[in-house]
PDB file of C-alpha atoms in Angstrom:
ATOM      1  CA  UNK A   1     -21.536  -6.229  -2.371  1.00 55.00           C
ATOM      2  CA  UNK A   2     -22.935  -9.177  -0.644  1.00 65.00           C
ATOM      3  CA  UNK A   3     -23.681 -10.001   2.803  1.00 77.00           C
ATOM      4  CA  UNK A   4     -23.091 -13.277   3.855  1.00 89.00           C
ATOM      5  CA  UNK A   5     -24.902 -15.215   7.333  1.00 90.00           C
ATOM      6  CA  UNK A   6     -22.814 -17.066   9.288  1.00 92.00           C
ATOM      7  CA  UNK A   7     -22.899 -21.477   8.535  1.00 96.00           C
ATOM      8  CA  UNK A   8     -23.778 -19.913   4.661  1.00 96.00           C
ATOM      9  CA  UNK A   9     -21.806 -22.281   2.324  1.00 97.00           C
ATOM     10  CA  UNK A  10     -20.082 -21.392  -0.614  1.00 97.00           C
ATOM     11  CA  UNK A  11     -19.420 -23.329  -3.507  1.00 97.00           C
ATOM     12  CA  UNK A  12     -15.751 -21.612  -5.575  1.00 98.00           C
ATOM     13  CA  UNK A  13     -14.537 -23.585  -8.468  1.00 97.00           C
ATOM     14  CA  UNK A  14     -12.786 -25.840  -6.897  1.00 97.00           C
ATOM     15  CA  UNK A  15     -14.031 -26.232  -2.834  1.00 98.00           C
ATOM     16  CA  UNK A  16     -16.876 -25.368  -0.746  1.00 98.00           C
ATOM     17  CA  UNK A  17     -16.333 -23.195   2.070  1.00 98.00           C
ATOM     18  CA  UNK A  18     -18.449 -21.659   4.854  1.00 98.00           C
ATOM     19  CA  UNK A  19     -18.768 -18.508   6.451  1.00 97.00           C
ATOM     20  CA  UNK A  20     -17.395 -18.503   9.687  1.00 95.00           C
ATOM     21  CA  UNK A  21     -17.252 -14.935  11.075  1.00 92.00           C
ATOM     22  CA  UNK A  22     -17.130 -11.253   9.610  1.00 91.00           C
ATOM     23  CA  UNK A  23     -13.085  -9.969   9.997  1.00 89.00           C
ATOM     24  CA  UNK A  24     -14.020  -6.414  10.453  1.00 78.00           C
ATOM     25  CA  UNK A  25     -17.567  -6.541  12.007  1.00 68.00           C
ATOM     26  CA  UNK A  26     -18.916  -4.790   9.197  1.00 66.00           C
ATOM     27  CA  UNK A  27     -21.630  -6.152   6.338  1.00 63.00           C
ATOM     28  CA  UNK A  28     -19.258  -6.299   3.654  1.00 68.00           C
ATOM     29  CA  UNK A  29     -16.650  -8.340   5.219  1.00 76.00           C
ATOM     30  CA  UNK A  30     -14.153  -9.400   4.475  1.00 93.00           C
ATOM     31  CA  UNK A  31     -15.349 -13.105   6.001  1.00 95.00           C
ATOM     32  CA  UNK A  32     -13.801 -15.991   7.646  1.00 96.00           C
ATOM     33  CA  UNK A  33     -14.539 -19.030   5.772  1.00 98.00           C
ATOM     34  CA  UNK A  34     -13.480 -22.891   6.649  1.00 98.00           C
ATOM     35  CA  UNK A  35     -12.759 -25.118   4.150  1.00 97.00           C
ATOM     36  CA  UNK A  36     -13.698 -28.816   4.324  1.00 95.00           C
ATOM     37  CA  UNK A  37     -11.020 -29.778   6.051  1.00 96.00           C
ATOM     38  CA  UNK A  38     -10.951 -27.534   8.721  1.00 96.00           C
ATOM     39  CA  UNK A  39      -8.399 -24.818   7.029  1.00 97.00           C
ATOM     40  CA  UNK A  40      -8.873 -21.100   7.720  1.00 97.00           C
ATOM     41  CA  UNK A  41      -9.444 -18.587   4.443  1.00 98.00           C
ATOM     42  CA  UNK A  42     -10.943 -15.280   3.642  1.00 98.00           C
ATOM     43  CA  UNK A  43     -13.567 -14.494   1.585  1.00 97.00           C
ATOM     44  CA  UNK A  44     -13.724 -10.807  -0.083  1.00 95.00           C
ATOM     45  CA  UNK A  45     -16.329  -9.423  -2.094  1.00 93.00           C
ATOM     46  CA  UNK A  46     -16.504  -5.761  -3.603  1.00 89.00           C
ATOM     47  CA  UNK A  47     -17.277  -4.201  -6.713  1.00 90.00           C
ATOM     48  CA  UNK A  48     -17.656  -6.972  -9.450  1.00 90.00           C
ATOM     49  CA  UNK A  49     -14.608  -5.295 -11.426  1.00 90.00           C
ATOM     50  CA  UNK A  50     -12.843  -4.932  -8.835  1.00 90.00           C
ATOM     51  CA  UNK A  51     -13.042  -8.697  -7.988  1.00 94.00           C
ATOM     52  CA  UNK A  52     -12.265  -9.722 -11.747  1.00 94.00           C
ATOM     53  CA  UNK A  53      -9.194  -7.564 -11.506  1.00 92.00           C
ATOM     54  CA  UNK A  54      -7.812  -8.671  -8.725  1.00 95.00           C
ATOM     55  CA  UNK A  55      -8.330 -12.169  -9.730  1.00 97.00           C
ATOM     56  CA  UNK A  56      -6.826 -11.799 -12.954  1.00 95.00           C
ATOM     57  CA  UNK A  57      -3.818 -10.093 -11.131  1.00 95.00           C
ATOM     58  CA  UNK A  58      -3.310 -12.589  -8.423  1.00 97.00           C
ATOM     59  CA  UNK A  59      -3.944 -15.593 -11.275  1.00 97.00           C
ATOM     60  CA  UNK A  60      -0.806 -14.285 -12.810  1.00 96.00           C
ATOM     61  CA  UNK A  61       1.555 -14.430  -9.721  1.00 97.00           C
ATOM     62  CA  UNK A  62       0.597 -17.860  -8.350  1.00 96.00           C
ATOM     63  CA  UNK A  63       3.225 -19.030  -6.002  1.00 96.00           C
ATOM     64  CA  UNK A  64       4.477 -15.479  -5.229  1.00 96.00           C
ATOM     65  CA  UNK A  65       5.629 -15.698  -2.101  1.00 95.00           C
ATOM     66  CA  UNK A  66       5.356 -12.169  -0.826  1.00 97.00           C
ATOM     67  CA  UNK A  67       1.879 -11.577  -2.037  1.00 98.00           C
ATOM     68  CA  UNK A  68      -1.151 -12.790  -0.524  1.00 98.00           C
ATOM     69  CA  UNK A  69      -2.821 -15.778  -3.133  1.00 98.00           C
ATOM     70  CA  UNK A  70      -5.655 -16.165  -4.552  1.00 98.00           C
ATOM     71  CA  UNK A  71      -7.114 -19.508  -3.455  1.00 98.00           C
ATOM     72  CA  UNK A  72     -10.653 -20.003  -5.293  1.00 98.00           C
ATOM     73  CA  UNK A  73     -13.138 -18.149  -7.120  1.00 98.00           C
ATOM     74  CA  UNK A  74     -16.920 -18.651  -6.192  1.00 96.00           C
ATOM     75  CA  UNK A  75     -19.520 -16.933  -9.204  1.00 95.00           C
ATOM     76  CA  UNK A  76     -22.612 -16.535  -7.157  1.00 92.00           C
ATOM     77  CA  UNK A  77     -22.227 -14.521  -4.980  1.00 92.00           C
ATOM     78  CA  UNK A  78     -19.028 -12.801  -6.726  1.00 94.00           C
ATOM     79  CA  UNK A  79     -16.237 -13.259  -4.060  1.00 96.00           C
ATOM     80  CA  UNK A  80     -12.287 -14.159  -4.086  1.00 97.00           C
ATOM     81  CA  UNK A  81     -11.456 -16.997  -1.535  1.00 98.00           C
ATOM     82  CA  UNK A  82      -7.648 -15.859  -0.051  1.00 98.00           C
ATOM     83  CA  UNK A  83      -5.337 -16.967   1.794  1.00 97.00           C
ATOM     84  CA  UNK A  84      -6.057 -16.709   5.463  1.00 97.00           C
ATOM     85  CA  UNK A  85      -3.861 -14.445   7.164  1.00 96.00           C
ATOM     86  CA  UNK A  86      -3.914 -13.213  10.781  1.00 94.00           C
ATOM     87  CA  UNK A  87      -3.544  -9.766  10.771  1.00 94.00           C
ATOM     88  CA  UNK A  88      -2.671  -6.122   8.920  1.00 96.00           C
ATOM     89  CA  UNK A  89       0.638  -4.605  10.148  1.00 97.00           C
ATOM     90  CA  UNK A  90      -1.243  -1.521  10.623  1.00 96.00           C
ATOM     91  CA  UNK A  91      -2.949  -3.072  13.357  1.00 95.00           C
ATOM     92  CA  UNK A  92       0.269  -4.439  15.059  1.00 96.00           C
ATOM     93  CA  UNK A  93       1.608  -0.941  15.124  1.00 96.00           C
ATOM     94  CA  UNK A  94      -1.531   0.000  16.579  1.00 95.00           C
ATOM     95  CA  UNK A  95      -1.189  -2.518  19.456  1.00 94.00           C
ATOM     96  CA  UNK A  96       2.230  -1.583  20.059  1.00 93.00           C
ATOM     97  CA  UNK A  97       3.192  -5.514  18.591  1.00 93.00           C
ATOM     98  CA  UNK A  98       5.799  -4.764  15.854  1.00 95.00           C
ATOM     99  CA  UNK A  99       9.249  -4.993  16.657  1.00 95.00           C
ATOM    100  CA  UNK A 100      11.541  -2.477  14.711  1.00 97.00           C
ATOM    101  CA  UNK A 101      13.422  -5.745  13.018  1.00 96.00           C
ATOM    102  CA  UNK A 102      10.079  -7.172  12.519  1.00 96.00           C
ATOM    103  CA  UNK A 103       8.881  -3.667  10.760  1.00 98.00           C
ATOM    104  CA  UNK A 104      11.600  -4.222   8.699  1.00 98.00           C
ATOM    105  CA  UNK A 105      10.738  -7.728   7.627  1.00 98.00           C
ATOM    106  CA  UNK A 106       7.446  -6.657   6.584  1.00 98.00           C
ATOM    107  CA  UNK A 107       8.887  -3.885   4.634  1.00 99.00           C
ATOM    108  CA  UNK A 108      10.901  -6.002   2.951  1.00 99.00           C
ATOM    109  CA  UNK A 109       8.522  -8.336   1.504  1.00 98.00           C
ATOM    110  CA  UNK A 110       6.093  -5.743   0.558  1.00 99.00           C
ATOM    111  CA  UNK A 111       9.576  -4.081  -1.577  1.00 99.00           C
ATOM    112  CA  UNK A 112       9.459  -7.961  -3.004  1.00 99.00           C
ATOM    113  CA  UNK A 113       5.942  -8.149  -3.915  1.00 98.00           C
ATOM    114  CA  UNK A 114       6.627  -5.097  -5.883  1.00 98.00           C
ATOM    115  CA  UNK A 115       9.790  -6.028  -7.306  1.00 98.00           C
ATOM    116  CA  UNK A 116       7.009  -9.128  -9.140  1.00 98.00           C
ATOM    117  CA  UNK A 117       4.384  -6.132  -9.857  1.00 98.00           C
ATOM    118  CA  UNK A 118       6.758  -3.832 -10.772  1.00 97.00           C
ATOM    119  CA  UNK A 119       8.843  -6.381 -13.781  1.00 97.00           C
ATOM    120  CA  UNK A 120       5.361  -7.554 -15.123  1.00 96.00           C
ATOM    121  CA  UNK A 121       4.436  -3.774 -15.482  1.00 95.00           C
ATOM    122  CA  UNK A 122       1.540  -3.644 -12.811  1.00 95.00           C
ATOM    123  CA  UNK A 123       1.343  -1.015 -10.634  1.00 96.00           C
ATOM    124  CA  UNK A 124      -0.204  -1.721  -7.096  1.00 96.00           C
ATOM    125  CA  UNK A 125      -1.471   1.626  -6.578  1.00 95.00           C
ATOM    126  CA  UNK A 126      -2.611   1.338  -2.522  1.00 96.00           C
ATOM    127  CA  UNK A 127       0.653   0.456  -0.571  1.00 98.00           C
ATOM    128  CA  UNK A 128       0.007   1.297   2.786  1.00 98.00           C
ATOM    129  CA  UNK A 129       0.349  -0.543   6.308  1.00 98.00           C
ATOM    130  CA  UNK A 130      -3.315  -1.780   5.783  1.00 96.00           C
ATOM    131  CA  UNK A 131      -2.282  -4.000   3.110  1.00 97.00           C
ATOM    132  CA  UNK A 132       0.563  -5.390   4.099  1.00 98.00           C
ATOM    133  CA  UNK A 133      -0.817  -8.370   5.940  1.00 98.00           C
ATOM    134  CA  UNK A 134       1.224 -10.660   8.816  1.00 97.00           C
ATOM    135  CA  UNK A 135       0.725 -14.455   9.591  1.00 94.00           C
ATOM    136  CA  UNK A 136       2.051 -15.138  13.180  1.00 88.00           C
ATOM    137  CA  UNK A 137       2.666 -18.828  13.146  1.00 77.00           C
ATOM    138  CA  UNK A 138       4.681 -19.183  10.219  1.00 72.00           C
ATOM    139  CA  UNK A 139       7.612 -21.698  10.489  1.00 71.00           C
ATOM    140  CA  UNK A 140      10.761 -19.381  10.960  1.00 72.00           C
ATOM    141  CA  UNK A 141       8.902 -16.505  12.571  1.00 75.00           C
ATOM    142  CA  UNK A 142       6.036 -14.269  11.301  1.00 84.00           C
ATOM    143  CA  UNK A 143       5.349 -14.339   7.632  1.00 95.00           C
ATOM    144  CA  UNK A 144       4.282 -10.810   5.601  1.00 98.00           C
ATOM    145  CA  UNK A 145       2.547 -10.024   2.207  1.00 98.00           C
ATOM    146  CA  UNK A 146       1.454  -7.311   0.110  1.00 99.00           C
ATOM    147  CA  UNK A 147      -2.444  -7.843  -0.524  1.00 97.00           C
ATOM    148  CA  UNK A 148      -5.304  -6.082  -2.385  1.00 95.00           C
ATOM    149  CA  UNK A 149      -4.683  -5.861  -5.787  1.00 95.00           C
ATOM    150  CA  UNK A 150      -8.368  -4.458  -6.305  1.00 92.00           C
ATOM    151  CA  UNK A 151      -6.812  -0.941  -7.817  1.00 91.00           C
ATOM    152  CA  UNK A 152      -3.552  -2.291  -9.406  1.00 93.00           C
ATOM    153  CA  UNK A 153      -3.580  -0.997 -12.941  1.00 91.00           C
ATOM    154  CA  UNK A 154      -0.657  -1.570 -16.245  1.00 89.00           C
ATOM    155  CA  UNK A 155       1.710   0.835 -16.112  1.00 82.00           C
ATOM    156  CA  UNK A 156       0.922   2.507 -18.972  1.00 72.00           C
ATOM    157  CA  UNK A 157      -2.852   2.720 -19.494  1.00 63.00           C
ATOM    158  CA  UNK A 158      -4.264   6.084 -19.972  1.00 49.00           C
ATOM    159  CA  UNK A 159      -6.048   5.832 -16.498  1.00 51.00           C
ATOM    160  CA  UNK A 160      -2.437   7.088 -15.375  1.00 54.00           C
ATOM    161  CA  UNK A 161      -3.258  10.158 -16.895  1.00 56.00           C
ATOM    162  CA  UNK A 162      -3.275  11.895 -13.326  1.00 51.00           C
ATOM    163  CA  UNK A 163      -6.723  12.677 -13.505  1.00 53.00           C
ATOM    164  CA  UNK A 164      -8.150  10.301 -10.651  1.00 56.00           C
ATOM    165  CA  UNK A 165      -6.556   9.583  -6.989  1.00 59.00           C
ATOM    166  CA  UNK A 166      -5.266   6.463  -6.034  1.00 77.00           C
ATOM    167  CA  UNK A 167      -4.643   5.065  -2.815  1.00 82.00           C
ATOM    168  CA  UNK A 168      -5.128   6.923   0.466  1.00 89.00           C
ATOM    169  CA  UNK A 169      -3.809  10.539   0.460  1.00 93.00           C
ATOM    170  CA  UNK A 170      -0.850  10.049   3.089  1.00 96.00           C
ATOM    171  CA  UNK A 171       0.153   7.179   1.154  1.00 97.00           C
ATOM    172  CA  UNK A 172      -0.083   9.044  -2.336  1.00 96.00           C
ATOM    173  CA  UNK A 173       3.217  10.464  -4.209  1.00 96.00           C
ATOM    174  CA  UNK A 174       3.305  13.945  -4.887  1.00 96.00           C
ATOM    175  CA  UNK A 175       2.324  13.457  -8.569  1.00 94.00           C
ATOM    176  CA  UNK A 176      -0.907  11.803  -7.555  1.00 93.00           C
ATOM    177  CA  UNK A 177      -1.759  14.161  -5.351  1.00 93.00           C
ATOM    178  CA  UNK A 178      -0.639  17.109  -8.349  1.00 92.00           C
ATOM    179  CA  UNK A 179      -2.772  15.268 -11.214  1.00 90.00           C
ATOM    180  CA  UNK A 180       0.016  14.674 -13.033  1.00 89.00           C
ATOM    181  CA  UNK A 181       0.432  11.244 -14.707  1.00 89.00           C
ATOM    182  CA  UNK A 182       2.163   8.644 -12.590  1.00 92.00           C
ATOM    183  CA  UNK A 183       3.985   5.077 -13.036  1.00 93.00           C
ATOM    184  CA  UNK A 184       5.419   2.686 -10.701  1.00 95.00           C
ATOM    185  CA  UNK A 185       7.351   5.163  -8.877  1.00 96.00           C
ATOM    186  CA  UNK A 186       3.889   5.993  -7.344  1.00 96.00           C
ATOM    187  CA  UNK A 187       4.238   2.699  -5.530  1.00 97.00           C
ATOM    188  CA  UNK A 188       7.951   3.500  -4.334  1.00 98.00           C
ATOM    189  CA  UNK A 189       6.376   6.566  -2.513  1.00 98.00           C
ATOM    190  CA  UNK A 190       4.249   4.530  -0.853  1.00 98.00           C
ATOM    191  CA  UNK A 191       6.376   1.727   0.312  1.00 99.00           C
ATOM    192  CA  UNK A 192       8.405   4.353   2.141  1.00 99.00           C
ATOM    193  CA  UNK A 193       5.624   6.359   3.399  1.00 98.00           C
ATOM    194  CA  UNK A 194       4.402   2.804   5.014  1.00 99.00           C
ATOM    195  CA  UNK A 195       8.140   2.015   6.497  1.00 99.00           C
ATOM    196  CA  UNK A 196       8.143   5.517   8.493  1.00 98.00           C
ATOM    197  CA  UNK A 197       4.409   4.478   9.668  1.00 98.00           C
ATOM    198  CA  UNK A 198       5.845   1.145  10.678  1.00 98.00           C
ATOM    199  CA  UNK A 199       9.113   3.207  12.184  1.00 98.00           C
ATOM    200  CA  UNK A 200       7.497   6.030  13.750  1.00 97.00           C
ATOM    201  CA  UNK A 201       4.202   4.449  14.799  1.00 97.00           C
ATOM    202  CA  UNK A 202       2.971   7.223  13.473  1.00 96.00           C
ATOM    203  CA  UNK A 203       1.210   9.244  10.256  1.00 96.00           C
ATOM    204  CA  UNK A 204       3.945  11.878   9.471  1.00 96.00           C
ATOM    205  CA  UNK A 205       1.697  13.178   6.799  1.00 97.00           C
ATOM    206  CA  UNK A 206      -1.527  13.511   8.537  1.00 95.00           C
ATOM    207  CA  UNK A 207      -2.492  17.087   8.677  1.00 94.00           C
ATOM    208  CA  UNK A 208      -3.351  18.449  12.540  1.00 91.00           C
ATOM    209  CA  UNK A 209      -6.797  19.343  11.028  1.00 90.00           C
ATOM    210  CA  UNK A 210      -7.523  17.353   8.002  1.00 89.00           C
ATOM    211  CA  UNK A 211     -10.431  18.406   5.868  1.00 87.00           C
ATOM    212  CA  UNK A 212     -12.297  15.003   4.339  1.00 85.00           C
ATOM    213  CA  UNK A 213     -11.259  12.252   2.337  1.00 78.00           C
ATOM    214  CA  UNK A 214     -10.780  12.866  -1.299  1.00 77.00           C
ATOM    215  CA  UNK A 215     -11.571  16.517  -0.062  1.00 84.00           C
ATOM    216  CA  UNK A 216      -9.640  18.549  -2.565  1.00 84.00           C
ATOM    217  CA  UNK A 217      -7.807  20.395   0.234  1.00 91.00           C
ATOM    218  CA  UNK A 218      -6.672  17.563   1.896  1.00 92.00           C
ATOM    219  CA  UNK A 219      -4.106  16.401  -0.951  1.00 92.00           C
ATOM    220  CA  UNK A 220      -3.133  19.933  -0.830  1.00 92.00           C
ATOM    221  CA  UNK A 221      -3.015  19.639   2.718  1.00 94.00           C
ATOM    222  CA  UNK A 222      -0.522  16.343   2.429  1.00 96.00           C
ATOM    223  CA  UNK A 223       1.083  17.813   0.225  1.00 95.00           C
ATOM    224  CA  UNK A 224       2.580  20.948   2.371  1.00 95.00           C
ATOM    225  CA  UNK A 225       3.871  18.733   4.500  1.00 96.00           C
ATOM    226  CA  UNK A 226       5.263  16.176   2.308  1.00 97.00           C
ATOM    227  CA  UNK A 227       6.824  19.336   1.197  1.00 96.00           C
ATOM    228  CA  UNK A 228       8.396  20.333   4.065  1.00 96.00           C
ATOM    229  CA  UNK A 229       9.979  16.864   5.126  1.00 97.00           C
ATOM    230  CA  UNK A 230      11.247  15.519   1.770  1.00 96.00           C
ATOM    231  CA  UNK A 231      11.090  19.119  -0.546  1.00 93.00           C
ATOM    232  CA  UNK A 232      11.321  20.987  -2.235  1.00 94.00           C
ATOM    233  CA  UNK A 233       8.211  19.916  -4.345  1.00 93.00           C
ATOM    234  CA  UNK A 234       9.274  22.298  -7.243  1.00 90.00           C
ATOM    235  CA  UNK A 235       8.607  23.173 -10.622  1.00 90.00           C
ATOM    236  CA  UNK A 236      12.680  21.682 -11.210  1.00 89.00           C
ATOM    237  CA  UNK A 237      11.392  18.367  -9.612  1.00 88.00           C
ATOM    238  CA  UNK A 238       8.194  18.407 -12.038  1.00 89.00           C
ATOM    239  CA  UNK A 239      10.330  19.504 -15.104  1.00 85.00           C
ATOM    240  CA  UNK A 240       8.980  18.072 -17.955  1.00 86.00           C
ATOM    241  CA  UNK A 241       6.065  16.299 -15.978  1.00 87.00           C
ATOM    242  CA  UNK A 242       4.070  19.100 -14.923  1.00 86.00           C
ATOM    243  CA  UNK A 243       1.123  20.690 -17.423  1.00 85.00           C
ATOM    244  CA  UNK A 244       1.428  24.555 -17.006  1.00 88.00           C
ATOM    245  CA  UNK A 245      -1.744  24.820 -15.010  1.00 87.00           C
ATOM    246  CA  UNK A 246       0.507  23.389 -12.394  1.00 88.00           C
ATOM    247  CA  UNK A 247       3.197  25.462 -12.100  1.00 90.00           C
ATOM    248  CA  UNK A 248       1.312  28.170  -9.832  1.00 90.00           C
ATOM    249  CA  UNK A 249       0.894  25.272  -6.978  1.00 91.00           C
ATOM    250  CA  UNK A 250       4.583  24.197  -7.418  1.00 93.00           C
ATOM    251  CA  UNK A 251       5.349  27.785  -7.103  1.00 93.00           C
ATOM    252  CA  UNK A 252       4.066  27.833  -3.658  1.00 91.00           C
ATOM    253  CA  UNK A 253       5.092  25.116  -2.817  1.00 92.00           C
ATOM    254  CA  UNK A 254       8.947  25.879  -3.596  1.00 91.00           C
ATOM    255  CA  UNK A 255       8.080  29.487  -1.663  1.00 92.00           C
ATOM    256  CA  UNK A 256       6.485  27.540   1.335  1.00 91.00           C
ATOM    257  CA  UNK A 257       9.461  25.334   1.576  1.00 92.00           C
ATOM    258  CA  UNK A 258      10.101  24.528   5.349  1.00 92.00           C
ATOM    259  CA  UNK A 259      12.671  21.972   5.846  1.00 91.00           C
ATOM    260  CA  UNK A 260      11.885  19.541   8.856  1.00 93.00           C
ATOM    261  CA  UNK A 261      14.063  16.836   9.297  1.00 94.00           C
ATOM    262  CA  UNK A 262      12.437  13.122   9.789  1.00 96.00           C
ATOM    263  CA  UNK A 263      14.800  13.247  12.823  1.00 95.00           C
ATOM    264  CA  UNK A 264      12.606  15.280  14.817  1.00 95.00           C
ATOM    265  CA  UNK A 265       9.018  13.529  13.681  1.00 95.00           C
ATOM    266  CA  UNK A 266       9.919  10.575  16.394  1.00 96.00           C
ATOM    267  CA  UNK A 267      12.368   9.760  19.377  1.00 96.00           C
ATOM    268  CA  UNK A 268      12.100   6.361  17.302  1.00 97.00           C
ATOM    269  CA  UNK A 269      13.931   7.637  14.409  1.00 98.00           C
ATOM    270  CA  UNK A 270      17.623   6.544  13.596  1.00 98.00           C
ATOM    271  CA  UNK A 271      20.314   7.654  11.651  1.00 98.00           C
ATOM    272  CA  UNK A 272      19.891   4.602   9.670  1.00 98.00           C
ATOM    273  CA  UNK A 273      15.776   5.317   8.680  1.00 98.00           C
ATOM    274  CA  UNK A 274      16.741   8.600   7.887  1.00 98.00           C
ATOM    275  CA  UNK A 275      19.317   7.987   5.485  1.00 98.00           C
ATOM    276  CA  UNK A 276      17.232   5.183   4.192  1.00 98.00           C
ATOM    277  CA  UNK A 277      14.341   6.652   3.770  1.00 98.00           C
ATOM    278  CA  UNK A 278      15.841   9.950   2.418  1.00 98.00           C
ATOM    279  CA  UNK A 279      17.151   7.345  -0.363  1.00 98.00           C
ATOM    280  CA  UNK A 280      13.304   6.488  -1.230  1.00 98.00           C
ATOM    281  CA  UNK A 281      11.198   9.891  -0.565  1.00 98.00           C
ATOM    282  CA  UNK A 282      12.356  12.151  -4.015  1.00 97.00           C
ATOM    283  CA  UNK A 283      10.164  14.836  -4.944  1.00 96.00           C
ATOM    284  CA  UNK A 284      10.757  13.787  -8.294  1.00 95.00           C
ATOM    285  CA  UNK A 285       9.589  10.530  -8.926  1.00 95.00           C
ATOM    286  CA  UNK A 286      12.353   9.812 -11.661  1.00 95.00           C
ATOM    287  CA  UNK A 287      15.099   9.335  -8.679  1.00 97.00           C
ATOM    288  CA  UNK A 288      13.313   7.017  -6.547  1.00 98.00           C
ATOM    289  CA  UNK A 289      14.680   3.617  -6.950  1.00 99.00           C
ATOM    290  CA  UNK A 290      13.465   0.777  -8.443  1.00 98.00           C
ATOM    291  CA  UNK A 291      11.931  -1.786  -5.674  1.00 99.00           C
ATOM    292  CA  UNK A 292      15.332  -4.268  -6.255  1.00 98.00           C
ATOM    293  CA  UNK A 293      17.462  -0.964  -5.441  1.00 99.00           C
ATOM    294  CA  UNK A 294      15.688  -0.661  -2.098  1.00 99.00           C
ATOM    295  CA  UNK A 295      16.145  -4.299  -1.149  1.00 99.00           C
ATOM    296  CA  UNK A 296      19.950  -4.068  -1.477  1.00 98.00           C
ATOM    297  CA  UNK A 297      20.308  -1.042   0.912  1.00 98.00           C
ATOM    298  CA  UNK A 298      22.172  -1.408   4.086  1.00 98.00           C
ATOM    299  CA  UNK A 299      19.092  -0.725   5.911  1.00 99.00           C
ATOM    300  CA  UNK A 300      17.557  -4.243   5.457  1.00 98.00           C
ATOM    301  CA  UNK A 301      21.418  -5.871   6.521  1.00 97.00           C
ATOM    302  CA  UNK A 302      20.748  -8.552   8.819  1.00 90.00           C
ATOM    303  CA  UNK A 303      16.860  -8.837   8.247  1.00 90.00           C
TER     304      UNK A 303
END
């Protein structure tokens, strides 16, 4: 991973650009970069396979409006030149700067950006508030996109086998966090686990005393209480799906079963989110909706 100086200029395939500031004060950027004509971009580096996946991704959905674009590619360093954006919804919500209509907006495109994914059989793998980026001075109000394709994988590669995590563990589907082989639905989970963030201001699935990332017994951890808002998580949700190694979890899982309505997770909660969101958040991933089913709900009337 490279760490750039500030007034370094690099030279992508098609522009030079030079590094402004680090976005996230941190040695690996990601970078502000100005172009030669005074425009604003990002520059990301990461893992070199990471990079060339991402690129390849993004080179397939040029001019899709509701994900973020690959701009240029510069070989030495290895870095992605992006479209400059202003911030991550996640930090709006942190700053107490995103309207309800306007969490609903970003929701919306990030269900779009998926829809694209989704019907050219690529599966993001990370939704979460952190990638779902906002540009304030749009014309027609603020502007959002789905970014970081870095992890998105075809839907039906064997790395779906269940046997690695993807994504952040309040993000994850229950069948990520089981091992057992996942598809696109994966991503549904996600996109609603992001819209109660954005809703609630607030992680719903963050345990009171969470053990470390990627800690074994913190997916297990998520997973009680994904359990007890939008359960059972059962061996009859997993039927079919589940290896028999799994069935003892599920069985405690189905015993542990404490219903707790999203109602009572936030005074910021409606009628409307819950029935909406009760519509996305099936145990079993095979009734989740498609991304274009979500988009037609009620919920986004008027958006």
């Amino acid at each position: 991973m490279s760490r750039f100086e500030v007034g370094q200029i690099l030279w992508g395939k098609i522009s030079s650009y030079t590094i402004a500031v680090s976005l996230r004060n941190r040695p690996g950027g990601p970078w502000l970069a100005i172009g030669p004509n005074c425009e604003r971009f990002v520059v990301k580096t990461g893992p070199e396979n990471r990079l060339q996946k991402e690129a390849q991704a993004l080179r397939l959905f040029r001019g899709c409006g509701p994900l973020r674009q690959l701009v240029d590619e510069v070989q030495d360093p290895p870095s992605l030149v992006l479209e400059y954006m202003d911030s991550s919804v996640l930090s709006l919500v942190k700053k107490n700067k995103l309207a309800r209509v306007e969490a609903k907006r970003a929701l919306q495109a990030a269900a779009q950006a998926l829809v694209a994914l989704h019907e050219n059989g690529i599966v993001h793998t990370d939704v979460k508030p952190d990638n779902i980026l906002a540009r304030d001075n749009a014309p027609g109000g603020a502007l959002y996109k789905l970014s970081d394709l870095g992890d998105c994988s075809p839907a039906d590669v064997p790395s779906n086998d269940g046997n690695h995590l993807i994504g952040a563990e309040i993000f994850c589907a229950p069948e990520v966090l089981l091992g057992i082989p996942w598809t696109a639905k994966a991503d549904i989970w996600g996109l609603g686990a992001t819209g109660i963030t954005l809703i609630t201001r607030s992680y719903i699935f963050f345990p009171r005393n969470p053990p470390p990332p990627k800690d074994p017994r913190l997916s297990l951890a998520v997973l009680q209480i994904q359990n007890d808002f939008y359960g059972p998580i059962s061996r009859a949700a997993f039927r079919s799906l589940a290896k028999d190694s799994d069935l003892p979890l599920l069985q405690q899982l189905e015993e542990s079963y404490r219903p707790f309505p999203l109602s009572k997770a936030s005074p910021l909660v409606r009628q409307e989110d819950v029935e909406f969101f009760g519509y996305i958040m099936r145990a079993d991933p095979r009734e989740r909706p498609s991304a274009s089913e979500i988009l037609r709900h009620p919920w986004f009337d008027g958006v």
